[in-house]
Amino acid sequence: MLRVGLTGGIGSGKSAVASRMAALGAVVIDADLIAREVVAPGSEGLAEVVAAFSDRVLDAHGALDRAALGAIVFADEAARRRLEAITHPRVRARTAELAAAAPRDAIVVNDVPLLVEVGLAPTYHLVVVVRTAVTTRVERLVRDRGMDRAEAERRIAAQADDARREAAADVLLTNDGTRDELRAAVDALWRERLVPYERNVRARRAVRPQRVVLAEPDSTWPRQYARLAARIRHAVGADMRVDHIGSTAVPGLAAKDVIDIQLTVPSLAQADGPLAERLADAGFPRLPGDWWDNSRRPGGGRWEKRLHGSADPARPVHLHLRQAGSPGLRYALLMRDHLRADPDQRAAYLRLKRELAAAAPGSETYGTLKEPWFDEEHLRAEEWAARTGWRP
């Protein structure tokens, strides 16, 4: 199944997005509803909350007085963390139960207000953030929820700010317009990205652009890499090395809009085992066939590797699995770092890329025609490494 994290600040309109996705066929798991369920009257969760904060957080009927509890925790970070330690594990356990019960081909949308704050972004195939101007959110909370303005501002300040949420967002839905505009944006996201993404994950199918189209340097490429790398680490273990390589890792360099990532593995035999399945489950299926890099040493043969891609139709990825200590792994890092350090060679490489993209837009031909330049660049890079003491 496809796992989508949905979040947004209080008053952003996140619930409207969740409702539309449910109408389109998503299995929506609402963390707020679950959070209420785990502290319902008679529950162990409520008993722990009362033990931590006293019975002043109960109403006259013995149920949780959420306003009274909110007045305590939103003004005291330590108190809020005590509450989260009680509720979050229970919410996670119930969320896992509901997700496990969803159909195999489901698009499961987890509606989580504090998704960014508690570090859940890497656990999803995609994170959708609903962004709305703070002034608009305050007005909505005052108008629709009866909050006074000071309380609305406190609630907003207690959550992650917009910059932090946007750093976690694969998709940013702006909700400063009409409800119809928001609905149209959600429908397009569902049709053009989420449905084909789910099919690709289920079929273990990666997206591969067939033509070379150079994109101008994109300042968001490093942030996109960071989100992808976090998912990869979550899938395979945080102790495995992940690096941003290739042209999108070199500031100021035009490139195919494909994020190249290198995962260092102890051996290629390990890359062929359960690790490959974990990557596929996370949205990075293995590409069929045999893959290698051409050796830069005369008579050196080929440097074998494994290649995975991305099942996300809107974010192509080349995930190169190379063995620790291998010449191919070292070469990928050396080329990146030399081009970062040498503006003249970076400019020369850019000229070559533009010429070949215009003359040979087929991806295989484009790659082959760059080989002579890489042979020469390898010598220059090795000289630079020896002179500077560079290490991978």
C-alpha atoms as a printed R data frame, in Angstrom:
    type eleno elety resid chain resno       x       y       z
1   ATOM     1    CA   MET     A     1   0.000   0.000   0.000
2   ATOM     2    CA   LEU     A     2   1.003   3.618  -0.375
3   ATOM     3    CA   ARG     A     3   1.542   5.454   2.900
4   ATOM     4    CA   VAL     A     4   0.921   9.210   2.767
5   ATOM     5    CA   GLY     A     5   1.538  11.560   5.672
6   ATOM     6    CA   LEU     A     6  -0.775  14.580   5.746
7   ATOM     7    CA   THR     A     7  -0.112  17.522   8.024
8   ATOM     8    CA   GLY     A     8  -0.533  21.245   8.396
9   ATOM     9    CA   GLY     A     9  -0.773  23.811  11.125
10  ATOM    10    CA   ILE     A    10  -3.927  24.224  13.181
11  ATOM    11    CA   GLY     A    11  -6.481  26.110  11.102
12  ATOM    12    CA   SER     A    12  -4.725  25.373   7.798
13  ATOM    13    CA   GLY     A    13  -7.571  23.344   6.268
14  ATOM    14    CA   LYS     A    14  -5.879  19.965   6.596
15  ATOM    15    CA   SER     A    15  -9.169  18.312   7.551
16  ATOM    16    CA   ALA     A    16 -10.752  19.512   4.300
17  ATOM    17    CA   VAL     A    17  -7.923  17.842   2.365
18  ATOM    18    CA   ALA     A    18  -8.360  14.623   4.349
19  ATOM    19    CA   SER     A    19 -12.103  14.623   3.669
20  ATOM    20    CA   ARG     A    20 -11.582  15.051  -0.057
21  ATOM    21    CA   MET     A    21  -9.010  12.259  -0.156
22  ATOM    22    CA   ALA     A    22 -11.436   9.978   1.678
23  ATOM    23    CA   ALA     A    23 -14.112  10.784  -0.900
24  ATOM    24    CA   LEU     A    24 -11.662   9.862  -3.658
25  ATOM    25    CA   GLY     A    25 -11.021   6.471  -2.061
26  ATOM    26    CA   ALA     A    26  -8.220   6.917   0.470
27  ATOM    27    CA   VAL     A    27  -8.189   5.083   3.775
28  ATOM    28    CA   VAL     A    28  -7.815   8.060   6.121
29  ATOM    29    CA   ILE     A    29  -6.458   7.475   9.608
30  ATOM    30    CA   ASP     A    30  -7.117  10.539  11.745
31  ATOM    31    CA   ALA     A    31  -4.570  10.915  14.527
32  ATOM    32    CA   ASP     A    32  -6.787  13.417  16.362
33  ATOM    33    CA   LEU     A    33  -9.662  10.928  16.515
34  ATOM    34    CA   ILE     A    34  -7.323   8.202  17.713
35  ATOM    35    CA   ALA     A    35  -5.866  10.590  20.291
36  ATOM    36    CA   ARG     A    36  -9.389  11.036  21.672
37  ATOM    37    CA   GLU     A    37 -10.013   7.295  21.601
38  ATOM    38    CA   VAL     A    38  -6.922   6.432  23.665
39  ATOM    39    CA   VAL     A    39  -8.011   8.763  26.506
40  ATOM    40    CA   ALA     A    40 -11.715   7.894  26.398
41  ATOM    41    CA   PRO     A    41 -13.514   7.369  29.740
42  ATOM    42    CA   GLY     A    42 -12.417   4.132  31.359
43  ATOM    43    CA   SER     A    43  -9.222   3.838  29.301
44  ATOM    44    CA   GLU     A    44  -5.732   3.234  30.659
45  ATOM    45    CA   GLY     A    45  -4.620   6.327  28.788
46  ATOM    46    CA   LEU     A    46  -7.048   8.566  30.686
47  ATOM    47    CA   ALA     A    47  -5.982   7.058  33.993
48  ATOM    48    CA   GLU     A    48  -2.347   7.934  33.220
49  ATOM    49    CA   VAL     A    49  -3.270  11.480  32.220
50  ATOM    50    CA   VAL     A    50  -5.129  12.002  35.497
51  ATOM    51    CA   ALA     A    51  -2.206  10.566  37.453
52  ATOM    52    CA   ALA     A    52   0.127  13.042  35.713
53  ATOM    53    CA   PHE     A    53  -2.041  16.175  35.828
54  ATOM    54    CA   SER     A    54  -4.644  15.488  38.585
55  ATOM    55    CA   ASP     A    55  -8.413  15.274  38.253
56  ATOM    56    CA   ARG     A    56  -8.614  18.952  37.374
57  ATOM    57    CA   VAL     A    57  -8.378  17.782  33.743
58  ATOM    58    CA   LEU     A    58 -11.699  15.896  34.084
59  ATOM    59    CA   ASP     A    59 -15.145  17.350  33.445
60  ATOM    60    CA   ALA     A    60 -18.197  16.793  35.624
61  ATOM    61    CA   HIS     A    61 -18.916  13.463  33.891
62  ATOM    62    CA   GLY     A    62 -15.431  12.035  34.372
63  ATOM    63    CA   ALA     A    63 -14.372  12.552  30.751
64  ATOM    64    CA   LEU     A    64 -11.262  14.410  29.715
65  ATOM    65    CA   ASP     A    65 -11.726  18.167  29.713
66  ATOM    66    CA   ARG     A    66  -9.592  18.922  26.699
67  ATOM    67    CA   ALA     A    67  -9.773  22.680  27.184
68  ATOM    68    CA   ALA     A    68  -8.494  22.368  30.759
69  ATOM    69    CA   LEU     A    69  -5.711  20.022  29.675
70  ATOM    70    CA   GLY     A    70  -4.839  22.276  26.746
71  ATOM    71    CA   ALA     A    71  -4.515  25.279  29.039
72  ATOM    72    CA   ILE     A    72  -1.874  23.361  30.979
73  ATOM    73    CA   VAL     A    73   0.193  21.790  28.215
74  ATOM    74    CA   PHE     A    74   0.211  24.569  25.655
75  ATOM    75    CA   ALA     A    75   1.753  26.933  28.190
76  ATOM    76    CA   ASP     A    76   4.325  24.440  29.531
77  ATOM    77    CA   GLU     A    77   6.637  22.493  27.234
78  ATOM    78    CA   ALA     A    78   7.584  19.980  29.937
79  ATOM    79    CA   ALA     A    79   3.905  19.290  30.602
80  ATOM    80    CA   ARG     A    80   3.258  18.866  26.899
81  ATOM    81    CA   ARG     A    81   6.069  16.331  26.676
82  ATOM    82    CA   ARG     A    82   4.629  14.385  29.622
83  ATOM    83    CA   LEU     A    83   1.295  14.224  27.846
84  ATOM    84    CA   GLU     A    84   2.918  13.127  24.579
85  ATOM    85    CA   ALA     A    85   4.779  10.329  26.391
86  ATOM    86    CA   ILE     A    86   1.397   8.980  27.500
87  ATOM    87    CA   THR     A    87  -0.598   9.404  24.304
88  ATOM    88    CA   HIS     A    88   1.850   9.055  21.399
89  ATOM    89    CA   PRO     A    89   2.763   5.367  21.906
90  ATOM    90    CA   ARG     A    90  -0.913   4.485  22.116
91  ATOM    91    CA   VAL     A    91  -1.723   6.528  19.017
92  ATOM    92    CA   ARG     A    92   1.100   4.835  17.088
93  ATOM    93    CA   ALA     A    93  -0.061   1.355  18.092
94  ATOM    94    CA   ARG     A    94  -3.667   2.033  17.064
95  ATOM    95    CA   THR     A    95  -2.534   3.648  13.806
96  ATOM    96    CA   ALA     A    96  -0.515   0.537  12.962
97  ATOM    97    CA   GLU     A    97  -3.566  -1.655  13.604
98  ATOM    98    CA   LEU     A    98  -5.752   0.386  11.275
99  ATOM    99    CA   ALA     A    99  -3.103   0.502   8.528
100 ATOM   100    CA   ALA     A   100  -2.599  -3.262   8.732
101 ATOM   101    CA   ALA     A   101  -6.325  -3.748   8.215
102 ATOM   102    CA   ALA     A   102  -6.387  -1.673   4.997
103 ATOM   103    CA   PRO     A   103  -6.542  -3.421   1.596
104 ATOM   104    CA   ARG     A   104  -3.259  -4.291  -0.082
105 ATOM   105    CA   ASP     A   105  -3.829  -1.736  -2.848
106 ATOM   106    CA   ALA     A   106  -4.954   1.066  -0.537
107 ATOM   107    CA   ILE     A   107  -3.694   4.602  -0.417
108 ATOM   108    CA   VAL     A   108  -3.484   5.110   3.347
109 ATOM   109    CA   VAL     A   109  -3.460   8.753   4.416
110 ATOM   110    CA   ASN     A   110  -2.317   9.421   7.964
111 ATOM   111    CA   ASP     A   111  -3.757  12.771   9.065
112 ATOM   112    CA   VAL     A   112  -1.214  13.765  11.733
113 ATOM   113    CA   PRO     A   113  -1.132  17.328  13.113
114 ATOM   114    CA   LEU     A   114   2.280  16.837  14.757
115 ATOM   115    CA   LEU     A   115   3.858  14.739  12.000
116 ATOM   116    CA   VAL     A   116   6.866  17.040  11.673
117 ATOM   117    CA   GLU     A   117   7.263  17.717  15.381
118 ATOM   118    CA   VAL     A   118   7.558  14.023  16.280
119 ATOM   119    CA   GLY     A   119   9.792  13.124  13.305
120 ATOM   120    CA   LEU     A   120   7.438  10.829  11.389
121 ATOM   121    CA   ALA     A   121   8.145  12.127   7.864
122 ATOM   122    CA   PRO     A   122  10.631   9.355   6.869
123 ATOM   123    CA   THR     A   123   8.061   6.646   7.626
124 ATOM   124    CA   TYR     A   124   5.838   7.644   4.674
125 ATOM   125    CA   HIS     A   125   6.233   7.294   0.920
126 ATOM   126    CA   LEU     A   126   5.102  10.911   0.555
127 ATOM   127    CA   VAL     A   127   4.400  13.841   2.875
128 ATOM   128    CA   VAL     A   128   1.696  16.361   1.984
129 ATOM   129    CA   VAL     A   129   1.691  19.673   3.845
130 ATOM   130    CA   VAL     A   130  -1.213  22.117   3.768
131 ATOM   131    CA   ARG     A   131   0.091  25.673   4.000
132 ATOM   132    CA   THR     A   132  -2.050  28.678   4.893
133 ATOM   133    CA   ALA     A   133  -1.037  32.166   5.962
134 ATOM   134    CA   VAL     A   134  -0.890  32.554   9.736
135 ATOM   135    CA   THR     A   135  -3.289  35.514   9.667
136 ATOM   136    CA   THR     A   136  -5.847  33.406   7.814
137 ATOM   137    CA   ARG     A   137  -5.424  30.552  10.293
138 ATOM   138    CA   VAL     A   138  -5.990  32.868  13.253
139 ATOM   139    CA   GLU     A   139  -9.161  34.238  11.672
140 ATOM   140    CA   ARG     A   140 -10.470  30.709  11.050
141 ATOM   141    CA   LEU     A   141  -9.797  29.600  14.618
142 ATOM   142    CA   VAL     A   142 -11.563  32.660  16.027
143 ATOM   143    CA   ARG     A   143 -14.506  32.352  13.621
144 ATOM   144    CA   ASP     A   144 -14.964  28.574  13.400
145 ATOM   145    CA   ARG     A   145 -13.751  27.282  16.768
146 ATOM   146    CA   GLY     A   146 -14.649  30.167  19.039
147 ATOM   147    CA   MET     A   147 -11.086  30.772  20.279
148 ATOM   148    CA   ASP     A   148 -10.013  34.189  21.380
149 ATOM   149    CA   ARG     A   149  -7.207  35.640  19.287
150 ATOM   150    CA   ALA     A   150  -4.503  35.236  21.943
151 ATOM   151    CA   GLU     A   151  -5.325  31.540  22.401
152 ATOM   152    CA   ALA     A   152  -5.304  30.949  18.638
153 ATOM   153    CA   GLU     A   153  -1.884  32.570  18.361
154 ATOM   154    CA   ARG     A   154  -0.564  30.467  21.262
155 ATOM   155    CA   ARG     A   155  -1.797  27.257  19.629
156 ATOM   156    CA   ILE     A   156  -0.100  28.164  16.353
157 ATOM   157    CA   ALA     A   157   3.157  29.107  18.097
158 ATOM   158    CA   ALA     A   158   3.239  25.749  19.930
159 ATOM   159    CA   GLN     A   159   3.482  23.865  16.624
160 ATOM   160    CA   ALA     A   160   6.285  23.700  14.057
161 ATOM   161    CA   ASP     A   161   6.646  26.839  11.968
162 ATOM   162    CA   ASP     A   162   5.951  26.933   8.235
163 ATOM   163    CA   ALA     A   163   9.625  26.675   7.245
164 ATOM   164    CA   ARG     A   164  10.079  23.456   9.210
165 ATOM   165    CA   ARG     A   165   6.946  21.893   7.749
166 ATOM   166    CA   GLU     A   166   7.866  22.891   4.210
167 ATOM   167    CA   ALA     A   167  11.294  21.280   4.604
168 ATOM   168    CA   ALA     A   168   9.467  17.981   5.239
169 ATOM   169    CA   ALA     A   169   6.973  18.443   2.389
170 ATOM   170    CA   ASP     A   170   7.117  16.465  -0.825
171 ATOM   171    CA   VAL     A   171   3.859  18.175  -1.803
172 ATOM   172    CA   LEU     A   172   2.833  21.636  -0.651
173 ATOM   173    CA   LEU     A   173  -0.874  22.467  -0.977
174 ATOM   174    CA   THR     A   174  -1.553  26.169  -0.553
175 ATOM   175    CA   ASN     A   175  -4.947  26.897   0.982
176 ATOM   176    CA   ASP     A   176  -5.232  30.666   0.817
177 ATOM   177    CA   GLY     A   177  -7.874  30.573  -1.926
178 ATOM   178    CA   THR     A   178 -11.339  29.092  -2.267
179 ATOM   179    CA   ARG     A   179 -12.534  25.652  -1.240
180 ATOM   180    CA   ASP     A   180 -13.018  24.776  -4.925
181 ATOM   181    CA   GLU     A   181  -9.391  25.655  -5.665
182 ATOM   182    CA   LEU     A   182  -8.213  23.419  -2.843
183 ATOM   183    CA   ARG     A   183 -10.423  20.590  -4.026
184 ATOM   184    CA   ALA     A   184  -9.063  20.869  -7.577
185 ATOM   185    CA   ALA     A   185  -5.485  20.718  -6.263
186 ATOM   186    CA   VAL     A   186  -6.256  17.609  -4.202
187 ATOM   187    CA   ASP     A   187  -7.965  15.925  -7.156
188 ATOM   188    CA   ALA     A   188  -4.972  16.578  -9.402
189 ATOM   189    CA   LEU     A   189  -2.575  15.242  -6.758
190 ATOM   190    CA   TRP     A   190  -4.666  12.100  -6.388
191 ATOM   191    CA   ARG     A   191  -5.007  11.472 -10.122
192 ATOM   192    CA   GLU     A   192  -1.532  12.411 -11.317
193 ATOM   193    CA   ARG     A   193   0.673  11.271  -8.462
194 ATOM   194    CA   LEU     A   194  -0.887   9.196  -5.697
195 ATOM   195    CA   VAL     A   195  -2.760   6.638  -7.821
196 ATOM   196    CA   PRO     A   196   0.163   5.893 -10.175
197 ATOM   197    CA   TYR     A   197   2.585   5.932  -7.229
198 ATOM   198    CA   GLU     A   198   0.564   3.223  -5.460
199 ATOM   199    CA   ARG     A   199   0.465   1.100  -8.600
200 ATOM   200    CA   ASN     A   200   4.215   1.428  -9.041
201 ATOM   201    CA   VAL     A   201   4.946   0.469  -5.430
202 ATOM   202    CA   ARG     A   202   2.717  -2.586  -5.716
203 ATOM   203    CA   ALA     A   203   4.245  -3.615  -9.070
204 ATOM   204    CA   ARG     A   204   7.823  -2.904  -7.914
205 ATOM   205    CA   ARG     A   205   8.147  -0.542 -10.881
206 ATOM   206    CA   ALA     A   206  10.548   2.398 -11.013
207 ATOM   207    CA   VAL     A   207  10.066   5.574 -13.044
208 ATOM   208    CA   ARG     A   208  12.780   6.183 -15.653
209 ATOM   209    CA   PRO     A   209  12.878   9.250 -17.926
210 ATOM   210    CA   GLN     A   210  13.719   8.165 -21.466
211 ATOM   211    CA   ARG     A   211  14.912  11.501 -22.805
212 ATOM   212    CA   VAL     A   212  17.595  13.831 -21.504
213 ATOM   213    CA   VAL     A   213  16.154  17.215 -20.580
214 ATOM   214    CA   LEU     A   214  18.511  19.472 -18.664
215 ATOM   215    CA   ALA     A   215  16.926  21.494 -15.898
216 ATOM   216    CA   GLU     A   216  18.445  24.705 -14.625
217 ATOM   217    CA   PRO     A   217  20.073  24.498 -11.171
218 ATOM   218    CA   ASP     A   218  17.403  23.988  -8.521
219 ATOM   219    CA   SER     A   219  18.130  25.188  -4.993
220 ATOM   220    CA   THR     A   220  15.659  22.608  -3.637
221 ATOM   221    CA   TRP     A   221  17.601  19.580  -4.925
222 ATOM   222    CA   PRO     A   222  19.602  19.225  -1.668
223 ATOM   223    CA   ARG     A   223  16.402  19.385   0.403
224 ATOM   224    CA   GLN     A   224  14.740  16.837  -1.853
225 ATOM   225    CA   TYR     A   225  17.750  14.579  -1.417
226 ATOM   226    CA   ALA     A   226  17.572  14.979   2.371
227 ATOM   227    CA   ARG     A   227  13.959  13.764   2.443
228 ATOM   228    CA   LEU     A   228  14.752  10.804   0.195
229 ATOM   229    CA   ALA     A   229  17.851   9.895   2.204
230 ATOM   230    CA   ALA     A   230  15.863   9.929   5.432
231 ATOM   231    CA   ARG     A   231  13.406   7.422   3.925
232 ATOM   232    CA   ILE     A   232  16.243   5.217   2.714
233 ATOM   233    CA   ARG     A   233  17.895   5.240   6.139
234 ATOM   234    CA   HIS     A   234  14.573   4.416   7.776
235 ATOM   235    CA   ALA     A   235  14.188   1.453   5.418
236 ATOM   236    CA   VAL     A   236  17.694  -0.016   5.648
237 ATOM   237    CA   GLY     A   237  19.090   1.213   8.975
238 ATOM   238    CA   ALA     A   238  20.522   4.522  10.116
239 ATOM   239    CA   ASP     A   239  24.057   3.093  10.308
240 ATOM   240    CA   MET     A   240  24.376   2.690   6.517
241 ATOM   241    CA   ARG     A   241  26.054   5.541   4.647
242 ATOM   242    CA   VAL     A   242  23.921   7.524   2.194
243 ATOM   243    CA   ASP     A   243  25.356  10.260  -0.063
244 ATOM   244    CA   HIS     A   244  24.034  12.760  -2.559
245 ATOM   245    CA   ILE     A   245  26.052  12.303  -5.769
246 ATOM   246    CA   GLY     A   246  25.818  13.273  -9.424
247 ATOM   247    CA   SER     A   247  25.074  16.634 -10.970
248 ATOM   248    CA   THR     A   248  22.190  17.595  -8.655
249 ATOM   249    CA   ALA     A   249  24.735  17.423  -5.803
250 ATOM   250    CA   VAL     A   250  26.924  20.107  -7.430
251 ATOM   251    CA   PRO     A   251  25.651  23.651  -6.756
252 ATOM   252    CA   GLY     A   252  25.116  25.751  -9.870
253 ATOM   253    CA   LEU     A   253  25.218  22.819 -12.300
254 ATOM   254    CA   ALA     A   254  22.331  22.208 -14.714
255 ATOM   255    CA   ALA     A   255  21.262  18.568 -14.670
256 ATOM   256    CA   LYS     A   256  18.636  16.049 -15.528
257 ATOM   257    CA   ASP     A   257  15.966  16.415 -12.855
258 ATOM   258    CA   VAL     A   258  16.907  13.049 -11.361
259 ATOM   259    CA   ILE     A   259  18.317  12.805  -7.850
260 ATOM   260    CA   ASP     A   260  21.340  10.484  -7.755
261 ATOM   261    CA   ILE     A   261  21.916   8.827  -4.390
262 ATOM   262    CA   GLN     A   262  24.619   6.396  -3.317
263 ATOM   263    CA   LEU     A   263  24.005   3.762  -0.664
264 ATOM   264    CA   THR     A   264  27.137   2.082   0.699
265 ATOM   265    CA   VAL     A   265  26.596  -1.639   1.302
266 ATOM   266    CA   PRO     A   266  28.959  -4.144   2.938
267 ATOM   267    CA   SER     A   267  28.704  -6.408  -0.107
268 ATOM   268    CA   LEU     A   268  26.665  -6.755  -3.285
269 ATOM   269    CA   ALA     A   269  25.436 -10.099  -1.972
270 ATOM   270    CA   GLN     A   270  23.779  -8.203   0.868
271 ATOM   271    CA   ALA     A   271  22.323  -5.779  -1.661
272 ATOM   272    CA   ASP     A   272  20.624  -8.754  -3.331
273 ATOM   273    CA   GLY     A   273  18.974  -9.984  -0.124
274 ATOM   274    CA   PRO     A   274  16.231  -8.613   2.154
275 ATOM   275    CA   LEU     A   275  17.690  -5.120   1.843
276 ATOM   276    CA   ALA     A   276  16.411  -4.946  -1.755
277 ATOM   277    CA   GLU     A   277  12.893  -5.789  -0.575
278 ATOM   278    CA   ARG     A   278  13.001  -3.188   2.176
279 ATOM   279    CA   LEU     A   279  13.985  -0.553  -0.358
280 ATOM   280    CA   ALA     A   280  11.179  -1.632  -2.702
281 ATOM   281    CA   ASP     A   281   8.658  -1.438   0.143
282 ATOM   282    CA   ALA     A   282   9.871   2.099   0.844
283 ATOM   283    CA   GLY     A   283   9.266   3.110  -2.790
284 ATOM   284    CA   PHE     A   284  12.719   2.412  -4.258
285 ATOM   285    CA   PRO     A   285  12.398  -0.781  -6.351
286 ATOM   286    CA   ARG     A   286  15.374  -2.411  -8.021
287 ATOM   287    CA   LEU     A   287  15.802  -1.848 -11.751
288 ATOM   288    CA   PRO     A   288  16.004  -5.113 -13.707
289 ATOM   289    CA   GLY     A   289  19.170  -6.189 -15.453
290 ATOM   290    CA   ASP     A   290  22.861  -5.928 -14.712
291 ATOM   291    CA   TRP     A   291  24.392  -2.563 -13.855
292 ATOM   292    CA   TRP     A   292  27.970  -1.348 -13.657
293 ATOM   293    CA   ASP     A   293  30.220   1.677 -13.998
294 ATOM   294    CA   ASN     A   294  33.005   1.736 -16.548
295 ATOM   295    CA   SER     A   295  36.436   1.503 -14.960
296 ATOM   296    CA   ARG     A   296  38.639   4.586 -15.410
297 ATOM   297    CA   ARG     A   297  41.749   2.424 -15.364
298 ATOM   298    CA   PRO     A   298  43.132   0.876 -18.581
299 ATOM   299    CA   GLY     A   299  42.074  -2.762 -18.696
300 ATOM   300    CA   GLY     A   300  40.196  -2.330 -15.423
301 ATOM   301    CA   GLY     A   301  36.966  -3.871 -16.652
302 ATOM   302    CA   ARG     A   302  33.672  -2.931 -15.051
303 ATOM   303    CA   TRP     A   303  32.753  -1.796 -11.565
304 ATOM   304    CA   GLU     A   304  29.650  -3.778 -10.666
305 ATOM   305    CA   LYS     A   305  26.802  -2.193  -8.699
306 ATOM   306    CA   ARG     A   306  23.066  -2.488  -8.105
307 ATOM   307    CA   LEU     A   307  20.662   0.197  -9.283
308 ATOM   308    CA   HIS     A   308  17.294   1.084  -7.804
309 ATOM   309    CA   GLY     A   309  14.868   3.805  -8.846
310 ATOM   310    CA   SER     A   310  11.834   5.600  -7.457
311 ATOM   311    CA   ALA     A   311   8.215   4.510  -7.796
312 ATOM   312    CA   ASP     A   312   7.113   8.139  -7.406
313 ATOM   313    CA   PRO     A   313   6.056   9.393 -10.853
314 ATOM   314    CA   ALA     A   314   6.930  12.972  -9.936
315 ATOM   315    CA   ARG     A   315  10.393  12.369  -8.446
316 ATOM   316    CA   PRO     A   316  12.781  10.201 -10.488
317 ATOM   317    CA   VAL     A   317  15.711   8.824  -8.524
318 ATOM   318    CA   HIS     A   318  18.777   6.740  -9.325
319 ATOM   319    CA   LEU     A   319  19.823   4.884  -6.181
320 ATOM   320    CA   HIS     A   320  23.263   3.346  -6.704
321 ATOM   321    CA   LEU     A   321  24.212   0.531  -4.321
322 ATOM   322    CA   ARG     A   322  28.009   0.215  -4.266
323 ATOM   323    CA   GLN     A   323  30.224  -1.873  -2.054
324 ATOM   324    CA   ALA     A   324  32.193  -0.192   0.732
325 ATOM   325    CA   GLY     A   325  35.777   0.463  -0.358
326 ATOM   326    CA   SER     A   326  35.027  -0.177  -4.034
327 ATOM   327    CA   PRO     A   327  36.579   1.989  -6.779
328 ATOM   328    CA   GLY     A   328  33.151   2.886  -8.133
329 ATOM   329    CA   LEU     A   329  32.033   4.251  -4.769
330 ATOM   330    CA   ARG     A   330  35.214   6.284  -4.396
331 ATOM   331    CA   TYR     A   331  34.948   7.615  -7.949
332 ATOM   332    CA   ALA     A   332  31.366   8.881  -7.479
333 ATOM   333    CA   LEU     A   333  32.368  10.877  -4.401
334 ATOM   334    CA   LEU     A   334  35.614  12.133  -5.940
335 ATOM   335    CA   MET     A   335  33.906  13.431  -9.082
336 ATOM   336    CA   ARG     A   336  31.268  15.229  -7.058
337 ATOM   337    CA   ASP     A   337  33.752  16.890  -4.745
338 ATOM   338    CA   HIS     A   338  36.176  17.886  -7.500
339 ATOM   339    CA   LEU     A   339  33.420  19.532  -9.539
340 ATOM   340    CA   ARG     A   340  32.249  21.343  -6.418
341 ATOM   341    CA   ALA     A   341  35.788  22.645  -5.866
342 ATOM   342    CA   ASP     A   342  36.838  23.491  -9.460
343 ATOM   343    CA   PRO     A   343  34.676  26.121 -11.202
344 ATOM   344    CA   ASP     A   344  36.560  25.798 -14.508
345 ATOM   345    CA   GLN     A   345  35.909  22.067 -14.818
346 ATOM   346    CA   ARG     A   346  32.347  22.575 -13.658
347 ATOM   347    CA   ALA     A   347  31.834  25.069 -16.471
348 ATOM   348    CA   ALA     A   348  33.477  22.724 -18.998
349 ATOM   349    CA   TYR     A   349  31.254  19.866 -17.919
350 ATOM   350    CA   LEU     A   350  28.179  22.057 -18.206
351 ATOM   351    CA   ARG     A   351  29.085  23.028 -21.779
352 ATOM   352    CA   LEU     A   352  29.501  19.370 -22.694
353 ATOM   353    CA   LYS     A   353  26.187  18.430 -21.087
354 ATOM   354    CA   ARG     A   354  24.313  21.112 -23.014
355 ATOM   355    CA   GLU     A   355  25.881  20.106 -26.329
356 ATOM   356    CA   LEU     A   356  25.129  16.413 -25.866
357 ATOM   357    CA   ALA     A   357  21.608  16.972 -24.550
358 ATOM   358    CA   ALA     A   358  20.829  18.898 -27.741
359 ATOM   359    CA   ALA     A   359  22.533  16.411 -30.069
360 ATOM   360    CA   ALA     A   360  21.721  13.086 -28.338
361 ATOM   361    CA   PRO     A   361  18.613  13.363 -26.160
362 ATOM   362    CA   GLY     A   362  18.319   9.586 -25.698
363 ATOM   363    CA   SER     A   363  19.501   8.792 -22.170
364 ATOM   364    CA   GLU     A   364  21.760   5.836 -23.102
365 ATOM   365    CA   THR     A   365  23.478   7.655 -25.970
366 ATOM   366    CA   TYR     A   366  23.910  10.772 -23.839
367 ATOM   367    CA   GLY     A   367  25.674   8.758 -21.135
368 ATOM   368    CA   THR     A   368  27.950   6.958 -23.585
369 ATOM   369    CA   LEU     A   369  29.113  10.156 -25.281
370 ATOM   370    CA   LYS     A   370  30.233  11.625 -21.961
371 ATOM   371    CA   GLU     A   371  32.666   8.777 -21.299
372 ATOM   372    CA   PRO     A   372  35.796  10.291 -22.947
373 ATOM   373    CA   TRP     A   373  35.393  13.489 -20.937
374 ATOM   374    CA   PHE     A   374  35.037  11.482 -17.722
375 ATOM   375    CA   ASP     A   375  38.263   9.584 -18.509
376 ATOM   376    CA   GLU     A   376  40.143  12.872 -18.650
377 ATOM   377    CA   GLU     A   377  38.316  14.361 -15.688
378 ATOM   378    CA   HIS     A   378  39.215  11.336 -13.598
379 ATOM   379    CA   LEU     A   379  42.924  12.107 -14.051
380 ATOM   380    CA   ARG     A   380  42.413  15.749 -13.104
381 ATOM   381    CA   ALA     A   381  40.350  14.750 -10.072
382 ATOM   382    CA   GLU     A   382  42.975  12.259  -8.885
383 ATOM   383    CA   GLU     A   383  45.655  14.936  -9.136
384 ATOM   384    CA   TRP     A   384  43.433  17.276  -7.116
385 ATOM   385    CA   ALA     A   385  42.812  14.558  -4.503
386 ATOM   386    CA   ALA     A   386  46.554  13.909  -4.106
387 ATOM   387    CA   ARG     A   387  47.287  17.645  -3.837
388 ATOM   388    CA   THR     A   388  44.554  18.394  -1.286
389 ATOM   389    CA   GLY     A   389  44.584  15.160   0.720
390 ATOM   390    CA   TRP     A   390  40.977  14.427  -0.195
391 ATOM   391    CA   ARG     A   391  39.419  11.286   1.263
392 ATOM   392    CA   PRO     A   392  36.002   9.766   0.483
